[in-house]
């Protein structure tokens, strides 16, 4: 990748992030009446539901505070973050530290879910807000929710599966890498290194199966392969996201060995996840080549593409290997040819198998101002570093 | 519909049921080692998982016993039913009457779910088996599980949503109509009429919203319209299935008024559910014309088509109105042009929006020997009646 190309890409991503993606949200997401963010939006940005989702409140608080902390130290970004922070504190996170998946516009609880993703996103929101403001209460809440997460992970929460057939899921293990990396940035006095090591070791020990060249979503308690449709399920976007979390750790620690261990995971899932006929990354595959269980398996969702674009650019930055520049270019091109809505702004989230638009929503309980702007921000920051030093060696 | 056409259709459905659909299952579904049915099958009928699903064990026990009771009184059908009956009794239904959603091949519990569908399918399985054999234990179990269902419906089970924002779901109300109709057939001494009335009244009172011309899946406790994506969700196949349950009741009771009340529900959902561009019935629509929430909303699933074929034929039999003959023909033609796998037998279950095959599985935890053979059996029986009297008047 030539310097000229890097400069051009930086310009492109700056425009995408600040002229397209973020304005779509910032012009309408803050609920001036009840606080927090309203994100259930149709293609033109009209509200489809006033219910609020706990993940989304945490993710967007984090995003706005991160932009303030790392890219644009202007009061509007902090104000945007503050709206989510207050709503999280007042309506999403309970006294005991547990969070609500869904609340009404006013904050009346509608639904709790078993897993702890509301809580993980609250931790990064509180931590990033603390970093922006120095507000000790925000840090205290981040640490309190983190402690609860660790306690519930140890105890088990309400179990989804019966104890006789216990399984381990990839999601929580991978999300905690990112949560702890965020905490380390926001709270450098804390000791997060060994906790991050534990998470990364679990990924390698339990979920990565080199004999099948996959990272599995669900395994036995000791990482055993489970020969059922859910045991064989591979989520290429998810595996690629985990790969860049761990590549980030390798870069942070200048650990070439860790980098060399994780890069094959990126390679496997780019190769197996790419739809050779229609282009784009498949949502699910079966590691033994059977029909995947999920009926949406060959749909093209936006977020695996944003994760893969960033992962490939980072891999090139860390290795200089041609194949990553080629994958970056291929996924970047395909994504920008298919996902953006150039009329109303932002991206569509869900394409049919053939790349046509399946759902026109811009936001719902899963798609919000998170994956796309996070990737565009991180890509922009990485391109900034690459202008100085295109490829580094660990 | 002319008599010649009726005869031809009867011949066609007989062949489809007994030469294609059923042999696909009966040649491989019985687990000779551990009992019950193995149904997680790929396109050619190879086993993709040995785990067993509680719904499926009940549904297939019911189907085989029903064929024995009403169509072919040959020992092989009773033997097929017996395999499921024993597994249900020994491994799916607990001492207390609650059922397991998923167990291992041997019957070790893997997963329970909050809702009571395993239990409802167990009731019809036990009842139909009792009708076939006169085995009092089977009837006792049907009634015991029914009692538990009523107790849990009154108490609420583990609630999915918080009490401050309570909702009502269409599924349980509609399934109970069919469960009670089945019980009435198998256990004529019981008094099920008023219980059926209660369920049908709930459908009209809470879920049917004539002002929007829809039957809604989720409403407020008193049937209030909830203006959120899930509150606006319409499942055309589900509404059409409920319509034929209630049309059946109108026929059984010779109640013309009930028929006239339910026919518009069939009309609305045929009209709104049919994909005018690509053909086939949509899986989900939004009653106010917004983008539906479900990413698979425009996929074509097999079961709404089987339900609609039967519903249209029954509507024509009960009214003689041309439009039902036309809808029957249209959905029958589209379905047989897109769903059957003429190489390996049975139907594909999941098509893309454009009618191409999305998933090649023949069986999983939801698709088994149920919707398709049930519809083919019921259609065959109805065509038999229609040979005598094409159209009846209530």
XYZ file of C-alpha atoms in Angstrom, chain A residues 115-117 120 149-150 153 167-181 195-208 215-221 238 241-243 245-246:
49
model
C -26.457 -13.001 29.189
C -24.319 -10.115 30.328
C -23.845 -7.978 27.239
C -20.180 -5.344 29.322
C -19.769 -9.649 35.658
C -16.898 -11.659 37.138
C -19.474 -15.602 35.217
C -21.214 -25.752 26.993
C -19.013 -22.689 26.642
C -19.826 -19.763 24.355
C -17.296 -17.656 22.461
C -19.129 -14.316 22.813
C -18.500 -13.554 26.456
C -14.860 -14.631 26.281
C -14.202 -12.399 23.281
C -16.135 -9.371 24.476
C -14.246 -9.388 27.754
C -10.944 -8.963 25.868
C -12.236 -5.717 24.442
C -13.846 -4.592 27.709
C -10.578 -5.088 29.582
C -8.542 -3.386 26.836
C -7.169 -10.617 33.161
C -6.656 -9.995 29.431
C -4.202 -12.908 29.308
C -6.803 -15.180 30.847
C -9.374 -14.251 28.195
C -6.924 -14.661 25.327
C -5.757 -18.000 26.685
C -9.367 -19.181 26.797
C -9.821 -18.236 23.148
C -6.826 -20.331 22.105
C -7.448 -23.153 24.550
C -11.163 -23.677 23.993
C -12.483 -22.032 20.840
C -9.719 -22.152 18.229
C -12.807 -20.625 15.777
C -15.992 -22.253 17.095
C -18.873 -20.404 18.748
C -19.922 -23.183 21.140
C -17.749 -25.918 22.590
C -17.743 -28.295 25.550
C -16.548 -27.124 28.964
C -17.239 -12.857 14.990
C -13.480 -9.491 15.283
C -11.793 -11.653 17.925
C -8.739 -11.849 15.681
C -8.896 -7.781 19.361
C -5.953 -10.162 19.809
